[in-house]
Short mmCIF file of C-alpha atoms and ligand atoms in Angstrom, two decimals:
data_model
loop_
_atom_site.label_atom_id
_atom_site.label_comp_id
_atom_site.label_asym_id
_atom_site.label_seq_id
_atom_site.Cartn_x
_atom_site.Cartn_y
_atom_site.Cartn_z
CA MET A 1 59.47 -20.41 13.15
CA ARG A 2 59.69 -16.78 12.17
CA ILE A 3 59.40 -13.49 14.00
CA LEU A 4 58.01 -10.40 12.28
CA ASP A 5 59.96 -7.48 13.71
CA ASP A 6 58.02 -4.40 12.59
CA VAL A 7 55.77 -3.00 15.27
CA LYS A 8 52.02 -3.31 14.62
CA LEU A 9 49.59 -0.84 16.16
CA ASP A 10 46.34 -0.83 18.11
CA TYR A 11 44.06 2.19 18.37
CA GLU A 12 45.54 3.17 21.73
CA ASP A 13 49.06 3.27 20.27
CA VAL A 14 48.36 6.37 18.17
CA LEU A 15 46.97 9.89 18.21
CA LEU A 16 46.01 12.10 15.28
CA ARG A 17 48.11 15.15 14.52
CA PRO A 18 46.00 18.33 14.23
CA LYS A 19 46.14 20.17 10.90
CA ARG A 20 45.18 23.54 9.49
CA SER A 21 41.48 23.69 8.66
CA THR A 22 39.28 26.08 6.71
CA LEU A 23 36.06 24.73 8.22
CA GLU A 24 33.88 27.32 9.91
CA SER A 25 31.71 24.93 11.88
CA ARG A 26 31.40 21.24 12.69
CA LYS A 27 27.98 21.38 11.06
CA ASP A 28 29.72 21.77 7.69
CA VAL A 29 31.30 18.30 7.94
CA LEU A 30 29.67 15.63 5.80
CA ILE A 31 29.76 12.25 7.50
CA GLU A 32 27.62 10.41 4.99
CA ARG A 33 29.40 8.47 2.31
CA SER A 34 28.39 6.97 -1.03
CA PHE A 35 29.83 3.63 -2.06
CA THR A 36 29.87 1.44 -5.11
CA PHE A 37 31.14 -2.13 -4.88
CA TYR A 38 33.36 -4.66 -6.64
CA HIS A 39 30.56 -7.18 -7.35
CA SER A 40 27.19 -5.83 -6.30
CA PRO A 41 25.57 -3.36 -8.71
CA LYS A 42 23.92 -1.62 -5.73
CA LYS A 43 24.93 1.89 -4.72
CA TRP A 44 24.83 2.71 -1.02
CA ARG A 45 24.65 6.02 0.80
CA GLY A 46 24.62 6.54 4.55
CA ILE A 47 26.77 6.83 7.66
CA PRO A 48 29.05 3.79 7.40
CA ILE A 49 28.74 2.61 10.99
CA MET A 50 27.05 -0.66 11.91
CA THR A 51 26.13 -2.77 14.91
CA ALA A 52 27.90 -6.09 15.39
CA ASN A 53 25.77 -9.15 14.68
CA MET A 54 25.60 -9.85 18.39
CA ALA A 55 22.56 -10.74 20.50
CA THR A 56 22.83 -7.52 22.53
CA CYS A 57 22.85 -5.06 19.62
CA GLY A 58 22.03 -6.80 16.30
CA THR A 59 18.30 -6.56 16.94
CA PHE A 60 15.05 -5.42 15.33
CA GLU A 61 14.76 -2.69 18.00
CA MET A 62 18.17 -1.30 16.99
CA ALA A 63 17.25 -1.39 13.29
CA GLU A 64 14.28 0.93 13.95
CA ILE A 65 16.67 3.43 15.56
CA PHE A 66 19.81 3.01 13.42
CA SER A 67 17.97 3.25 10.11
CA LYS A 68 16.72 6.72 11.08
CA TYR A 69 20.37 7.81 11.36
CA LYS A 70 21.20 6.01 8.06
CA MET A 71 23.36 3.56 10.00
CA ILE A 72 23.28 -0.21 9.56
CA THR A 73 22.07 -2.96 11.88
CA THR A 74 23.65 -6.35 11.31
CA PHE A 75 21.20 -8.85 12.74
CA HIS A 76 22.34 -11.68 14.97
CA LYS A 77 21.90 -15.22 13.71
CA TYR A 78 19.22 -16.27 16.16
CA TYR A 79 16.13 -14.83 14.44
CA SER A 80 13.86 -17.36 12.76
CA ILE A 81 12.06 -16.98 9.44
CA ALA A 82 8.83 -16.37 11.36
CA ASP A 83 10.56 -13.54 13.28
CA TYR A 84 11.60 -11.93 9.99
CA GLU A 85 8.13 -12.32 8.45
CA LYS A 86 6.67 -10.44 11.40
CA PHE A 87 9.39 -7.77 11.35
CA PHE A 88 8.93 -7.01 7.65
CA LYS A 89 5.23 -6.34 8.10
CA THR A 90 6.24 -2.88 9.36
CA PHE A 91 9.94 -2.38 8.46
CA HIS A 92 10.81 -1.40 4.88
CA ASN A 93 14.31 0.05 4.72
CA PRO A 94 16.64 -2.49 3.05
CA ASP A 95 19.65 -0.14 2.86
CA PHE A 96 20.22 -0.15 6.58
CA ILE A 97 19.89 -3.81 7.51
CA CYS A 98 22.18 -6.78 7.05
CA TYR A 99 21.27 -10.47 7.24
CA THR A 100 23.89 -12.69 8.91
CA THR A 101 24.58 -16.23 7.84
CA GLY A 102 27.29 -18.74 8.70
CA ILE A 103 28.70 -21.85 7.08
CA ARG A 104 26.84 -24.50 9.06
CA GLU A 105 24.25 -26.63 7.30
CA GLN A 106 21.37 -24.97 9.15
CA ASP A 107 22.69 -21.50 8.17
CA THR A 108 22.69 -22.39 4.45
CA LYS A 109 19.26 -23.98 4.79
CA GLN A 110 17.80 -20.83 6.34
CA LEU A 111 19.52 -18.58 3.77
CA LYS A 112 17.98 -20.56 0.90
CA LEU A 113 14.56 -20.53 2.52
CA MET A 114 14.81 -16.77 3.11
CA LYS A 115 15.58 -16.37 -0.59
CA LYS A 116 12.71 -18.61 -1.64
CA LYS A 117 10.24 -16.67 0.49
CA GLY A 118 11.43 -13.33 -0.94
CA LEU A 119 12.72 -12.20 2.45
CA LEU A 120 16.35 -11.76 1.39
CA GLU A 121 15.26 -9.09 -1.09
CA LYS A 122 14.31 -6.97 1.89
CA PHE A 123 18.02 -6.63 2.80
CA SER A 124 20.75 -4.79 0.88
CA PHE A 125 23.51 -6.55 2.84
CA ILE A 126 24.34 -10.18 3.64
CA CYS A 127 27.15 -10.97 6.08
CA ILE A 128 28.87 -14.37 5.98
CA ASP A 129 30.37 -14.51 9.43
CA VAL A 130 32.93 -17.02 10.70
CA PRO A 131 35.47 -16.61 13.50
CA ASN A 132 38.28 -17.87 11.27
CA GLY A 133 38.10 -16.74 7.65
CA TYR A 134 41.32 -18.56 6.73
CA LEU A 135 39.67 -21.93 6.09
CA GLN A 136 40.02 -22.83 2.40
CA SER A 137 36.38 -23.97 2.36
CA PHE A 138 35.29 -20.45 3.35
CA LEU A 139 36.17 -19.17 -0.14
CA ASP A 140 33.86 -21.82 -1.64
CA ASP A 141 31.10 -20.75 0.74
CA ILE A 142 31.48 -17.13 -0.42
CA LYS A 143 31.29 -18.25 -4.07
CA SER A 144 28.05 -20.16 -3.36
CA VAL A 145 26.41 -17.20 -1.60
CA ARG A 146 27.44 -14.87 -4.46
CA LYS A 147 25.85 -17.28 -6.94
CA LEU A 148 22.65 -17.40 -4.89
CA CYS A 149 22.60 -13.61 -4.36
CA PRO A 150 24.25 -11.90 -7.34
CA ASN A 151 22.96 -8.41 -6.48
CA HIS A 152 23.43 -8.21 -2.72
CA ILE A 153 26.27 -6.36 -1.03
CA ILE A 154 28.11 -9.32 0.49
CA ILE A 155 30.27 -8.96 3.59
CA ALA A 156 32.62 -11.81 4.57
CA GLY A 157 35.12 -12.33 7.39
CA ASN A 158 36.86 -12.32 9.73
CA VAL A 159 40.50 -12.04 8.69
CA VAL A 160 43.38 -9.67 9.46
CA THR A 161 45.93 -9.91 6.64
CA ASN A 162 46.15 -8.45 3.18
CA GLU A 163 46.54 -11.46 0.88
CA ILE A 164 43.41 -13.22 2.17
CA THR A 165 41.48 -9.92 1.98
CA GLU A 166 42.11 -9.90 -1.77
CA GLU A 167 41.18 -13.58 -2.10
CA ILE A 168 37.89 -13.04 -0.27
CA ILE A 169 36.95 -10.16 -2.58
CA LEU A 170 37.93 -12.13 -5.67
CA ALA A 171 35.82 -15.05 -4.40
CA GLY A 172 32.71 -12.85 -4.42
CA ALA A 173 32.60 -10.59 -1.36
CA ASP A 174 32.20 -6.82 -1.68
CA ILE A 175 33.35 -6.01 1.84
CA VAL A 176 35.83 -7.90 4.04
CA LYS A 177 35.36 -7.85 7.80
CA ILE A 178 38.64 -7.25 9.60
CA GLY A 179 39.42 -8.26 13.18
CA ILE A 180 40.58 -11.35 15.03
CA GLY A 181 40.79 -10.89 18.76
CA PRO A 182 40.16 -7.17 19.39
CA GLY A 183 36.50 -7.49 20.50
CA ALA A 184 35.55 -6.50 24.03
CA ALA A 185 33.86 -9.87 24.60
CA CYS A 186 36.49 -11.84 22.69
CA THR A 187 38.92 -14.18 24.44
CA THR A 188 40.55 -15.60 21.28
CA ARG A 189 43.91 -13.94 21.96
CA LYS A 190 43.97 -15.33 25.48
CA MET A 191 42.68 -18.78 24.54
CA THR A 192 44.66 -19.38 21.36
CA GLY A 193 47.43 -16.78 21.14
CA VAL A 194 46.18 -15.76 17.69
CA GLY A 195 45.46 -12.14 16.70
CA TYR A 196 46.77 -8.99 15.03
CA PRO A 197 46.85 -5.41 16.38
CA GLN A 198 43.66 -3.93 14.99
CA LEU A 199 44.73 -0.56 13.57
CA SER A 200 47.55 -2.16 11.58
CA ALA A 201 45.19 -4.88 10.36
CA VAL A 202 42.76 -2.20 9.18
CA ILE A 203 45.47 -0.14 7.42
CA GLU A 204 47.02 -3.13 5.66
CA CYS A 205 43.76 -4.79 4.61
CA ALA A 206 42.19 -1.49 3.45
CA ASP A 207 45.22 -0.96 1.26
CA SER A 208 44.85 -4.31 -0.46
CA ALA A 209 41.04 -4.11 -0.74
CA HIS A 210 41.18 -0.62 -2.30
CA GLY A 211 43.78 -1.90 -4.72
CA LEU A 212 41.14 -4.13 -6.31
CA SER A 213 38.92 -2.18 -8.66
CA ASN A 214 36.78 -2.70 -11.75
CA GLU A 215 34.21 -0.69 -13.70
CA ARG A 216 31.64 -1.11 -10.87
CA GLY A 217 33.69 -0.18 -7.81
CA VAL A 218 36.54 -1.06 -5.44
CA GLY A 219 37.01 -3.62 -2.68
CA ARG A 220 35.92 -2.42 0.80
CA ILE A 221 36.62 -3.31 4.41
CA ILE A 222 34.93 -3.08 7.79
CA ALA A 223 36.94 -2.43 10.96
CA ASP A 224 35.22 -4.91 13.28
CA GLY A 225 35.63 -4.74 17.05
CA GLY A 226 38.01 -3.19 19.54
CA GLN A 227 36.66 0.38 19.37
CA GLN A 228 36.50 1.36 23.02
CA TYR A 229 35.97 5.08 22.45
CA THR A 230 34.35 7.12 19.70
CA SER A 231 37.90 8.26 18.82
CA ASP A 232 38.75 4.66 17.87
CA ILE A 233 36.04 4.80 15.19
CA ALA A 234 37.65 7.99 13.85
CA LYS A 235 41.09 6.33 13.90
CA ALA A 236 39.76 3.32 11.97
CA PHE A 237 38.28 5.64 9.31
CA CYS A 238 41.62 7.48 9.18
CA GLY A 239 43.35 4.13 8.72
CA GLY A 240 41.25 3.47 5.61
CA ALA A 241 38.24 1.56 6.99
CA ASP A 242 35.18 2.06 4.80
CA PHE A 243 32.84 0.94 7.59
CA ASN A 244 33.08 0.53 11.37
CA MET A 245 31.28 -2.31 13.17
CA CYS A 246 30.90 -2.14 16.96
CA GLY A 247 29.41 -4.43 19.60
CA SER A 248 30.14 -3.19 23.11
CA LEU A 249 29.84 0.50 22.15
CA PHE A 250 26.21 -0.17 21.12
CA SER A 251 25.37 -2.44 24.05
CA GLY A 252 24.34 -1.58 27.60
CA PHE A 253 21.75 1.03 26.57
CA GLU A 254 18.09 1.18 27.47
CA GLN A 255 17.30 0.03 23.91
CA SER A 256 19.98 -2.71 23.76
CA ALA A 257 18.99 -6.34 24.33
CA GLY A 258 20.17 -8.32 27.36
CA GLU A 259 18.82 -8.42 30.86
CA THR A 260 19.03 -5.39 33.13
CA ILE A 261 20.53 -6.41 36.46
CA GLU A 262 20.65 -4.38 39.68
CA LYS A 263 23.66 -4.79 41.96
CA ASN A 264 24.46 -2.67 45.00
CA GLY A 265 21.97 -0.04 43.86
CA LYS A 266 23.52 0.27 40.39
CA LYS A 267 21.98 -0.82 37.08
CA TYR A 268 23.92 -3.02 34.64
CA LYS A 269 23.13 -4.69 31.33
CA GLU A 270 24.40 -7.98 30.00
CA TYR A 271 26.99 -8.09 27.24
CA PHE A 272 28.31 -11.40 25.94
CA GLY A 273 30.33 -12.78 23.03
CA SER A 274 28.67 -14.77 20.26
CA SER A 275 30.79 -17.80 21.14
CA SER A 276 30.55 -17.39 24.91
CA ASN A 277 29.08 -20.27 26.91
CA LYS A 278 26.04 -18.05 27.53
CA ALA A 279 25.35 -17.57 23.78
CA MET A 280 25.99 -21.22 22.91
CA GLU A 281 23.73 -22.48 25.68
CA GLU A 282 21.00 -19.90 25.23
CA PHE A 283 20.72 -20.01 21.44
CA TYR A 284 21.92 -23.49 20.47
CA GLY A 285 20.74 -25.28 23.60
CA LYS A 286 24.21 -26.66 24.37
CA LYS A 287 27.92 -26.09 23.98
CA GLU A 288 29.48 -28.54 21.54
CA LYS A 289 32.17 -30.69 23.18
CA HIS A 290 34.98 -29.87 20.72
CA ARG A 291 34.44 -26.10 20.98
CA ALA A 292 36.09 -23.98 23.64
CA SER A 293 34.30 -20.78 24.54
CA GLU A 294 36.12 -17.84 22.92
CA GLY A 295 33.83 -15.20 24.30
CA ARG A 296 33.15 -13.68 27.66
CA TYR A 297 30.00 -12.76 29.55
CA THR A 298 30.08 -9.46 31.34
CA LEU A 299 27.88 -6.75 32.84
CA ILE A 300 28.15 -3.19 31.49
CA PRO A 301 27.05 -0.26 33.66
CA HIS A 302 23.73 0.93 32.26
CA LYS A 303 24.48 3.66 29.69
CA GLY A 304 21.07 5.34 29.34
CA ASP A 305 19.49 6.31 26.04
CA ILE A 306 21.26 5.29 22.83
CA HIS A 307 20.05 8.39 20.96
CA ASP A 308 22.26 10.57 23.21
CA PHE A 309 25.23 8.32 22.49
CA ILE A 310 24.66 8.37 18.72
CA GLN A 311 24.53 12.18 18.81
CA ASP A 312 27.82 12.20 20.77
CA LEU A 313 29.39 9.74 18.34
CA LEU A 314 28.43 11.76 15.26
CA GLY A 315 29.49 14.97 17.00
CA SER A 316 32.88 13.51 17.87
CA LEU A 317 33.45 12.42 14.26
CA ARG A 318 32.65 15.96 13.12
CA SER A 319 35.07 17.25 15.71
CA THR A 320 37.87 14.92 14.54
CA ALA A 321 37.19 16.20 11.03
CA THR A 322 37.66 19.83 12.08
CA TYR A 323 40.89 19.01 13.97
CA ILE A 324 42.43 17.22 10.99
CA GLY A 325 40.99 19.57 8.39
CA ALA A 326 38.67 17.10 6.64
CA ARG A 327 35.45 18.44 5.07
CA GLN A 328 33.97 14.97 4.77
CA LEU A 329 34.44 11.47 6.13
CA LYS A 330 35.83 10.38 2.79
CA GLU A 331 38.85 12.66 3.33
CA PHE A 332 39.87 11.17 6.70
CA PRO A 333 42.63 8.85 5.37
CA LYS A 334 44.06 11.63 3.19
CA ARG A 335 44.17 14.12 6.05
CA ALA A 336 45.40 11.70 8.73
CA THR A 337 48.88 11.66 10.19
CA PHE A 338 49.18 9.21 13.05
CA ILE A 339 51.63 9.86 15.85
CA LYS A 340 52.87 6.79 17.69
CA VAL A 341 52.49 7.27 21.43
CA SER A 342 54.06 5.37 24.28
CA ARG A 343 51.41 6.14 26.89
CA GLN A 344 47.82 5.02 27.35
CA LEU A 345 45.25 7.70 26.63
CA THR A 346 43.46 7.43 29.95
CA SER A 347 43.23 10.46 32.20
CA TYR A 348 43.98 10.09 35.90
CA LEU A 349 40.45 11.42 36.44
CA GLU A 350 38.90 8.34 34.81
CA LYS A 351 39.07 6.43 38.05
CA TYR A 352 36.64 8.97 39.52
CA ASP A 353 34.31 8.59 36.55
CA THR A 354 30.67 8.56 37.62
CA GLY A 355 29.42 7.54 34.21
CA GLU A 356 27.81 10.99 33.76
P1 5GP B 401 33.46 -4.91 20.22
O1 5GP B 401 32.90 -3.80 19.40
O2 5GP B 401 32.51 -5.34 21.28
O3 5GP B 401 34.82 -4.62 20.75
O4 5GP B 401 33.65 -6.15 19.22
C1 5GP B 401 32.58 -6.68 18.47
C2 5GP B 401 33.11 -7.81 17.63
O5 5GP B 401 33.68 -8.84 18.43
C3 5GP B 401 32.05 -8.57 16.83
O6 5GP B 401 31.62 -7.89 15.68
C4 5GP B 401 32.75 -9.88 16.53
O7 5GP B 401 33.60 -9.78 15.41
C5 5GP B 401 33.60 -10.08 17.76
N1 5GP B 401 32.99 -11.07 18.68
C6 5GP B 401 31.74 -11.06 19.20
N2 5GP B 401 31.54 -12.11 20.02
C7 5GP B 401 32.68 -12.80 20.03
C8 5GP B 401 33.09 -14.01 20.69
O8 5GP B 401 32.38 -14.62 21.45
N3 5GP B 401 34.36 -14.42 20.42
C9 5GP B 401 35.20 -13.76 19.57
N4 5GP B 401 36.40 -14.25 19.35
N5 5GP B 401 34.84 -12.61 18.95
C10 5GP B 401 33.61 -12.14 19.18
#
């Protein structure tokens, strides 16, 4: 047994120190980024924010909206080949969509069939998603997908420590997905005791990913889950995240999936984890006996139109940039000084929040 003594941080444990800025207006801040990658020859440009591959936000409907903002939709795993064939009759924007696969036999079968039918070419990104990226066999799975898809931008995860981040990139991934336990619908920390404070995980894994470089590009990471406020997205970028992936922040809107439920005159929308009983029963027909649910089902107060939220999100990133003196998103880590705080960031007024 060993105890690691240094304190690790979550988003709520820090604030950003304001710095002198020469910016005249928030409009001058550039929040698009251009990336090259360690393996894929593709170049990508856009706003590096993406939906989680969850049933409530990783949907075709979201892709129509997100692609207009140059943001990425990571599709959930429950779409069939027929669903994709129909979708691609009208959607033609590969840069802003990501196909999700897993390591089960049926996942590999569908991936190969997608490739054979030419459907994979309609995506720039492929995400190999497992709850526990520490299994030795996962590295072999990444190698196989890289062999099958030499040109795609491959995302793989989830992990939270630096040495495995490097291994995953060396095995064939371009981007490593970081986060075990921070998700709003995730009960892994409660069920298993396993996890890592998310901001520290992002900082440490970004450092090791960016340390890997070749003539094409450098290793990249995604901060996945745990962003409760738009400021958490800014903090993750400041910590070195190349991309942010969010589930609950993009759920609960008019355009999000999930049933709308009325209770005591108020409207709610469903939000549930990918390994919740609800997801396992609804999409796989049953919960396997050896698997405990590591996800929760919850109702989120209806949040209105997602376009308003996206405008707020992009505005708040521009505002962070002006406070810390960054002219573009790329400069966030250079300009960031985190201050450790001992209090929660909530205002006493939050308990009177009307959701307006
Ligand atoms: P959020 O943005 O809602 O805080 O977190 C979204 C992330 O939570 C997802 O991208 C995924 O990594 C994680 N997640 C989603 N569903 C589940 C689940 O059922 N169990 C666990 N452990 N994590 C989940």
